[in-house]
Amino acid sequence: MNFAILQFPASNCDQDAVHVVRHVLGHSAQMIWHKESSLGEPDAVIVPGGFSYGDYLRTGAIAQFSPVMQALRGYAEAGGLVLGICNGFQILCEAGLLPGALIRNRSLQFRCEQVFLKTISRDSPFTCKVPADKTLKIPVAHGDGCYYADAPTIARMEEKQQILWRYSTEQGEVSGMASPNGSVGNIAGVCNESRNVAGLMPHPERASEAILGSEDGRLLFESMIDWLQRRKPACATP
Amino acid sequence: MKAKIIVTPKKAVLDPQGKTVQNALEQMGHLGIQAVHVGKYLEIELADGDKEAARKQLDEACHRFLSNPVIEDYQLEIES
Amino acid sequence: MKAKIIVTPKKAVLDPQGKTVQNALEQMGHLGIQAVHVGKYLEIELADGDKEAARKQLDEACHRFLSNPVIEDYQLEIES
Amino acid sequence: MTEPRITPELVQKHNLTPEEYEKILGILGREPNYTELGVFSVMWSEHCSYKNTRPLLKTFPTKSPKILVGAGEENAGIIDIGDGLAIAFKIESHNHPSAVEPFQGAATGVGGIIRDIFTMGARPVCAVNSLRFGPITQAPSKSSGVTAEIANNRRLLSGVVGGIAHYGNCFGIPTIGGEVYFDPCYEGNPLVNAFCLGVLRHDQIARGSATGVGNPVFYVGPATGRDGLAGAAFASQDLTDESAQQQRGAVQVGDPFMEKLVCEACLELLATGAVAGMQDMGAAGLTCSTCETAARADTGIEIELDKVPQRGPGMTPYEIMLSESQERMLVIVHKGREEEVKRIFDKWDLPWSEIGTVTDSGRMVVKHGGTVVVDLPARQLADDAPVYHREAREPAYLAGVRAFSLATVPDLTDPREALSRLLAWPSIASKNWVFRQYDHMVRNGSVVCPGSDAAVIRIKHDSVPPVPGQPPQALAQDKLIAVSVDCNATYVYLDPYEGSKIAVAEAARNLACSGAVPLGTTDNLNFGNPHNPEIFHQLAESVRGLSEACRVFRAPVTGGNVSLYNQNPNGAIDPTPTIAMVGQIEREEHITTQWFKEDGDAILLLGAPVDGSDPMLGLGGSAFLKVAHGTKSGTPPRCDLEKEKQLHEALLALIYSGEIKSAHDCSDGGLAVALAECCFSHQKARDTFQLTGASVDLSSVSDLRLDALLFGESQGRVLVSVSALNAVKVIERARILGVAALNLGITGGTALNIRTGTGEWSWDLRELHRLWWNAIAEAMRI
Ligand SMILES: Nc1ncnc2c1ncn2[C@@H]1O[C@H](COP(=O)(O)OP(=O)(O)O)[C@@H](O)[C@H]1O
Ligand SMILES: [Mg+2]
């Protein structure tokens, strides 16, 4: 598979995503500079973490106007797979490709720690390979990770099973203490209605190798690859 | 010309910063504080010109960019 | 009563956020922008009472912790 | 515009002595003008010239076959780590700016040290910090309310940590470790020492020299403003209300976003081969970077200030030359390759300007509005600052603290409360409130995160800066680098020589506990005013101890930083020579962490349980004496360097043989605190801890005071756990390797149980852990 990884000024997890795609998963990865107006023809796009534009004004606010985002919109509308991680999630929300917004952590402090995630819907290209009942250990590192959407939006997302992950305890219990940021309903990651665009605050690319303490994050990438492989013959370009 | 923009969190949105400031003020002995909201303030210095055109342009920017309508409201004011 | 507080970076101090927003606005096609300053806005809802006393108290709070006098200026306004 | 006339008062205001001014007149053969005086004052400040410490610093060991760039040659030293790869690292202080504005002061400190590293051509891959503040908790005796001092110390802690987090997180560098101590001596004068380490290939080393006559000089980064005017000079005088007030008008604000762009652009640029030399504008900004690059290359440099991007109108040459606006670089480019440079800066949307050329005149010439405003000999300015051999006198307080005897302190009968109090004491308590605010995992290399003796990162092949047109070169194997930063300043206060040896020994011991062999050291000498002979004595004795210890551990000093004048109205800080030591771990299997791994393992103590030849039995200057008896006195533990070295080598040999499951050194709080930390320091995830109980029996160590046995801080001790089946074998091997080893007990259960000749006690681990884990957060919540 061929992954495109967007690079904004002050993306800083871009190389981490490339590393995991190339050297852990053995697929190909290409960095796309934000001033490009075309994505090429990737099988999937990752919008990586970081502090695009220094997180000034609002996280992800400025990046949404980069030329590459126009191309990304088209790509997503045509059904292409897009995964936003951390700052990437914030950018996708700001750009309107995902519902909701991410606001300051309730503690008002940055938080970097391992958390556990419960997968809420396994019916998506990002979760299809996650075993039922498995909690995922994946780290977070963010200051603005508190997910917010108004009640009607949340209700609609729940109905359409757009909530993919919630913060939980190791045993899979969704409790307030398990959340590092105070998100509505402990939401850690969501997808759009057509399920081809997803975003999450935790960093699966930092949990893809045993030496870093967890390999659970790999399940997300492996889900995408599996889904693409199954889809590929039917529709060559999404 | 100068544009002044105030961006505030929507009332329904959690405002932990407001809450923290309120607690701190109360601890300092301030009485009768009913609520605190913390938002952003932007000041934009503009070349002199058509005020109404500037307002229109900036209103658009506020809506698309300077505030996020999912979580925030804004007020725009232009002074000449 | 309502207190409105605007906190802005001192003019002599670098405002990287303002500069970045200015660049973004220019890239989006806004013309004639000479400077952008990004600060904080606080709104404090107060029980009705002595306006001057409230001002004095809040002025103190602005100075002590609502703004950072080393790098920021503030304006305090009280409406009844 | 008229410039001030040079008067003796003006010279004095620039912190130059009449003799120094005479020397300047001698060099120039004329009077300097106002701008030139400013240039001399910053270049000849302690911060830039090391005029008070140079003779001392010369005594450091600085050589080893692995050193590629040695101390003092460039902005940071460089050490070979094999396979054509190398690391660059350095520590630097930002104490005074942090006292004035903690958030921005600490943030710009991080920014400055990161620039020092990528200036060398290295990609910054991790950061570490060492912090000191006044107390953040009230002494238990006076419990009502919080004093203004304590409130202020908390404000400083919160600001400094916030600033480090802001800058490092946004830049995208993992902050993987550090230390935090609290002591009244730092009230009003906190210490903020920031360390950064970067990686590069040998052929990527960049030099800070202006070579090639005729080469153009580029300025890149944000416009120059009036911020941080003469910051180097500010750092080189006592911190007073007045000096702080002055500096307040010109606080530097950090822009990590800009720094990230500058770093990426510079690394990309270096890879093109178009760069002849590069230097960051740190302390003394444009002044220091121009004259130092010219001095190194033995050339001259000429710049035009009209071409320097400026933030506001009307800046004077004096202000432009002395500004310390952040995130700026000076780049000397091979003539004819300017277009490549412009293309890369434009790609990253960076402001840049061509401001001058390299000349062969040996002079630093600055023009403004067509006239020459500075014309000085670059080399003499950079290298000929006066050197002082200051007077040293043994401090009077030492006699008093040496006279302290244990006989005046009654022994403990029940240690339960003492251990709880020590674990909740902020200097010993978990620092999670601090490091959870730092992104310590970005860059996918943090193998051992904050919470163990040393942090460990792996360097994978894509950690190295790029080579154009080439895919990242494969590495035979990832490299593993360990870092520890240490200094127990109380020991240094009580005995500058012995205490400084301990700082180095502890750093080396922490590395050994993680499975690493030392490669090199960088030090940050934080002291008071060197004009005071007693302080100079501390400094000289400290350097003697550091040098000796670095020699023994084969950890040569590759660079460092001196921060003097750390005083507040109550006097000087405790002498604090912070040591950051870097080591290498040969193989992944050797990485060792401090916490117990499972139930049923044997707990062994390597090293003698107590140093019997120490009259204070390890209690001098101990955390226990401070917490339980409120005294900071006695002679500190002795440090037998040869014995230490033998211990580290034995520990490493045991780690290599695969026997060691965990290793943790005994430091602040002694054996009991170290044991507790082994039981509970492993955090699996947020709010999810691994608690592994232990039952130990110390009754074989007879004839020892209970407080000394449990809380004494004798040096040269490490707690390890091994599979119970291997215990006898490991003890035997340790003895063969010349190290005493004692089987203390076994892991397991939910309590820490300790038995001694006089009694048996038990602590509930969850309770102990709660105290230790939450102490700082609880103090900071108020
Ligand atoms: N300022 C800090 N930043 C990051 N990590 C820190 C900081 N202070 C302490 N830590 C981490 O907390 C752990 C315990 O620190 P410390 O008590 O100083 O250890 P030791 O006594 O073994 O040197 C270490 O892993 C250290 O890196
Ligand atoms: Mg240790």
Coordinates of C-alpha atoms and ligand atoms in Angstrom, one line a residue, chain D residues 452-454 484-486 506-507 509-511 513 594 663-668 677, ligand 2:
Chain D
S452 CA 13.6 5.4 36.0
D453 CA 17.2 6.2 37.0
A454 CA 18.3 7.2 33.5
S484 CA 21.0 11.2 33.5
V485 CA 21.2 14.6 35.1
D486 CA 22.2 14.9 38.8
E506 CA 25.6 9.5 40.9
A507 CA 25.1 10.4 37.2
R509 CA 25.7 5.2 38.6
N510 CA 22.3 6.0 37.1
L511 CA 23.7 5.2 33.7
C513 CA 21.7 1.1 36.4
Q594 CA 14.5 0.5 38.3
A663 CA 18.6 -2.0 39.1
H664 CA 18.1 1.2 41.2
D665 CA 20.7 3.2 43.0
C666 CA 20.4 4.4 46.5
S667 CA 20.4 8.2 46.6
D668 CA 18.2 10.8 48.4
E677 CA 10.7 3.3 44.6
Ligands
MG2 MG 18.9 7.2 40.6

